[in-house]
Amino acid sequence: MRTFRVALVGKQDEHLSQLKSRVEATLAAEVVFRREGLPAVAADSSVRQLQQMRPDVVLVDIANGDPDSGITTIEILAKESLAVFAVGALSQPQVIIRAMRAGASEFLDRDLSSATLLEAFARLRASLQGKKSGGARGKLITIMSAKGGCGATT
C-alpha cells in the first residue's frame, strides 16, 4: 500500500504533535510538512511550499477559540486543489458546517484514533481513484415524455 503524504497546519504546536503521532501510528502515512501558524492569504510562503510538495492531504487544526483563521486556511488550500481534512471539536456544529462549506472533505475530531484517521485516508484514496478512472461506474438512462400526463415518470 502506498504511503500517504500528509501536511499538518495549525496554531498550537501541542495539537500538531498529537496529530503527527496519530498519523504516523497508522503506518499508512508520513508527515512531509508541518507548520505552526495558519496562512491568511494565498501568497503566504507556506501555501507555495504546499503547492510544490503536493501532499495527498492537508490536516488543518481548527482552534476552539478562533475558528475563523482555520476556515480561511481551508478556503485557501481548497482553492489550490489540495485535499483538506479539518480537525477540531465535534461539539461545535456551526464550525463543522463552515469547514465543510469552505472545502474540507472530512471533519475529524481532535481526539481521533489512528483507526479513524486510517478510515478517512481510505475514503480519500477511494475518492481519488474514482477521479483518476473517470468515475464511470454504470449507465444512466433518462426517459422523458413529449407531453405531460403520459406516465413517463413511473
Short mmCIF file of C-alpha atoms in Angstrom, two decimals:
data_model
loop_
_atom_site.label_atom_id
_atom_site.label_comp_id
_atom_site.label_asym_id
_atom_site.label_seq_id
_atom_site.Cartn_x
_atom_site.Cartn_y
_atom_site.Cartn_z
CA MET A 1 0.00 0.00 0.00
CA ARG A 2 1.31 3.43 -0.98
CA THR A 3 2.14 5.77 1.87
CA PHE A 4 0.02 8.91 2.17
CA ARG A 5 1.96 12.16 2.23
CA VAL A 6 0.38 14.34 4.91
CA ALA A 7 0.87 18.02 5.74
CA LEU A 8 -0.08 19.44 9.15
CA VAL A 9 -1.07 23.07 9.68
CA GLY A 10 -2.34 24.63 12.91
CA LYS A 11 -1.87 27.26 15.57
CA GLN A 12 -0.81 25.12 18.52
CA ASP A 13 2.34 23.01 18.48
CA GLU A 14 0.86 20.62 21.05
CA HIS A 15 -2.07 19.78 18.74
CA LEU A 16 0.26 19.34 15.77
CA SER A 17 2.45 16.97 17.78
CA GLN A 18 -0.59 14.86 18.70
CA LEU A 19 -1.73 14.79 15.08
CA LYS A 20 1.73 13.80 13.90
CA SER A 21 1.89 10.87 16.30
CA ARG A 22 -1.56 9.67 15.22
CA VAL A 23 -0.72 9.99 11.54
CA GLU A 24 2.47 8.01 11.97
CA ALA A 25 0.67 5.39 14.08
CA THR A 26 -1.49 4.49 11.07
CA LEU A 27 1.61 3.07 9.32
CA ALA A 28 -0.04 4.20 6.08
CA ALA A 29 1.07 7.83 6.13
CA GLU A 30 4.04 10.05 6.72
CA VAL A 31 4.16 13.71 7.70
CA VAL A 32 6.04 15.60 5.00
CA PHE A 33 5.22 19.15 6.10
CA ARG A 34 4.38 20.75 9.42
CA ARG A 35 3.73 24.41 10.15
CA GLU A 36 2.71 26.16 13.33
CA GLY A 37 0.63 29.11 12.20
CA LEU A 38 -2.17 29.38 9.68
CA PRO A 39 -1.74 31.11 6.32
CA ALA A 40 -4.14 34.03 5.94
CA VAL A 41 -3.55 34.71 2.25
CA ALA A 42 -2.83 32.59 -0.81
CA ALA A 43 0.52 34.35 -1.30
CA ASP A 44 1.83 33.02 2.03
CA SER A 45 5.11 31.11 1.70
CA SER A 46 3.65 28.00 3.34
CA VAL A 47 0.92 27.83 0.68
CA ARG A 48 3.60 27.96 -2.03
CA GLN A 49 5.52 25.20 -0.25
CA LEU A 50 2.40 23.04 -0.11
CA GLN A 51 1.74 23.66 -3.82
CA GLN A 52 5.24 22.47 -4.65
CA MET A 53 5.15 19.44 -2.32
CA ARG A 54 1.64 18.33 -3.38
CA PRO A 55 0.83 16.28 -0.27
CA ASP A 56 -2.04 13.82 -0.58
CA VAL A 57 -3.91 15.61 2.19
CA VAL A 58 -3.51 18.65 4.46
CA LEU A 59 -4.80 18.37 8.03
CA VAL A 60 -5.84 21.81 9.29
CA ASP A 61 -6.23 22.07 13.05
CA ILE A 62 -9.08 24.49 13.84
CA ALA A 63 -8.55 26.22 17.18
CA ASN A 64 -11.51 26.28 19.57
CA GLY A 65 -11.28 29.99 20.34
CA ASP A 66 -10.57 31.21 16.80
CA PRO A 67 -12.18 29.05 14.12
CA ASP A 68 -12.17 31.88 11.54
CA SER A 69 -8.47 31.62 10.79
CA GLY A 70 -8.76 27.85 10.31
CA ILE A 71 -11.75 28.28 7.99
CA THR A 72 -9.83 30.87 5.96
CA THR A 73 -6.90 28.47 5.65
CA ILE A 74 -9.21 25.71 4.43
CA GLU A 75 -10.67 28.04 1.78
CA ILE A 76 -7.19 28.99 0.55
CA LEU A 77 -5.96 25.40 0.38
CA ALA A 78 -9.13 24.08 -1.27
CA LYS A 79 -8.81 26.74 -4.00
CA GLU A 80 -5.29 25.43 -4.63
CA SER A 81 -6.82 21.97 -5.34
CA LEU A 82 -5.36 20.40 -2.21
CA ALA A 83 -7.34 17.76 -0.31
CA VAL A 84 -8.11 19.13 3.16
CA PHE A 85 -9.23 17.44 6.36
CA ALA A 86 -10.37 19.77 9.13
CA VAL A 87 -9.55 18.71 12.68
CA GLY A 88 -11.44 20.25 15.59
CA ALA A 89 -14.07 19.82 18.26
CA LEU A 90 -17.20 17.92 17.23
CA SER A 91 -19.13 19.87 19.87
CA GLN A 92 -19.30 22.93 17.58
CA PRO A 93 -21.70 22.09 14.72
CA GLN A 94 -21.52 25.56 13.15
CA VAL A 95 -17.74 25.24 12.81
CA ILE A 96 -18.15 21.82 11.20
CA ILE A 97 -20.62 23.22 8.66
CA ARG A 98 -18.39 26.21 7.89
CA ALA A 99 -15.34 23.97 7.44
CA MET A 100 -17.17 21.67 5.03
CA ARG A 101 -18.53 24.63 3.05
CA ALA A 102 -15.03 26.10 2.90
CA GLY A 103 -13.79 22.97 1.12
CA ALA A 104 -12.79 20.38 3.73
CA SER A 105 -13.55 16.87 2.55
CA GLU A 106 -13.60 15.50 6.12
CA PHE A 107 -14.08 16.92 9.60
CA LEU A 108 -12.30 14.82 12.21
CA ASP A 109 -12.49 15.04 15.98
CA ARG A 110 -9.32 16.37 17.57
CA ASP A 111 -9.22 13.29 19.83
CA LEU A 112 -9.37 10.90 16.88
CA SER A 113 -7.83 7.48 16.96
CA SER A 114 -5.37 6.22 14.39
CA ALA A 115 -8.05 3.80 13.16
CA THR A 116 -10.44 6.69 12.46
CA LEU A 117 -7.70 8.52 10.60
CA LEU A 118 -6.91 5.39 8.58
CA GLU A 119 -10.60 5.12 7.58
CA ALA A 120 -10.55 8.75 6.44
CA PHE A 121 -7.42 8.03 4.37
CA ALA A 122 -9.19 5.05 2.80
CA ARG A 123 -12.18 7.22 1.84
CA LEU A 124 -9.83 9.79 0.33
CA ARG A 125 -7.97 7.09 -1.61
CA ALA A 126 -11.27 5.75 -2.99
CA SER A 127 -12.31 9.26 -3.97
CA LEU A 128 -9.00 9.94 -5.72
CA GLN A 129 -9.13 6.61 -7.58
CA GLY A 130 -12.67 7.42 -8.75
CA LYS A 131 -11.46 10.72 -10.19
CA LYS A 132 -8.48 9.11 -11.95
CA SER A 133 -10.56 6.39 -13.57
CA GLY A 134 -13.10 8.88 -14.86
CA GLY A 135 -15.66 7.89 -12.26
CA ALA A 136 -17.76 5.88 -14.73
CA ARG A 137 -19.33 3.07 -12.72
CA GLY A 138 -22.56 2.48 -14.54
CA LYS A 139 -25.00 3.73 -17.12
CA LEU A 140 -27.64 6.41 -16.66
CA ILE A 141 -30.75 6.22 -18.82
CA THR A 142 -33.16 9.15 -18.91
CA ILE A 143 -36.70 8.84 -20.22
CA MET A 144 -38.68 11.96 -20.97
CA SER A 145 -42.20 12.41 -22.20
CA ALA A 146 -43.05 14.77 -25.03
CA LYS A 147 -46.09 15.99 -23.14
CA GLY A 148 -47.30 15.88 -19.56
CA GLY A 149 -49.57 13.15 -18.23
CA CYS A 150 -48.13 10.29 -20.30
CA GLY A 151 -46.83 8.34 -17.34
CA ALA A 152 -43.14 8.57 -18.23
CA THR A 153 -42.16 9.23 -14.60
CA THR A 154 -43.31 5.87 -13.27
#
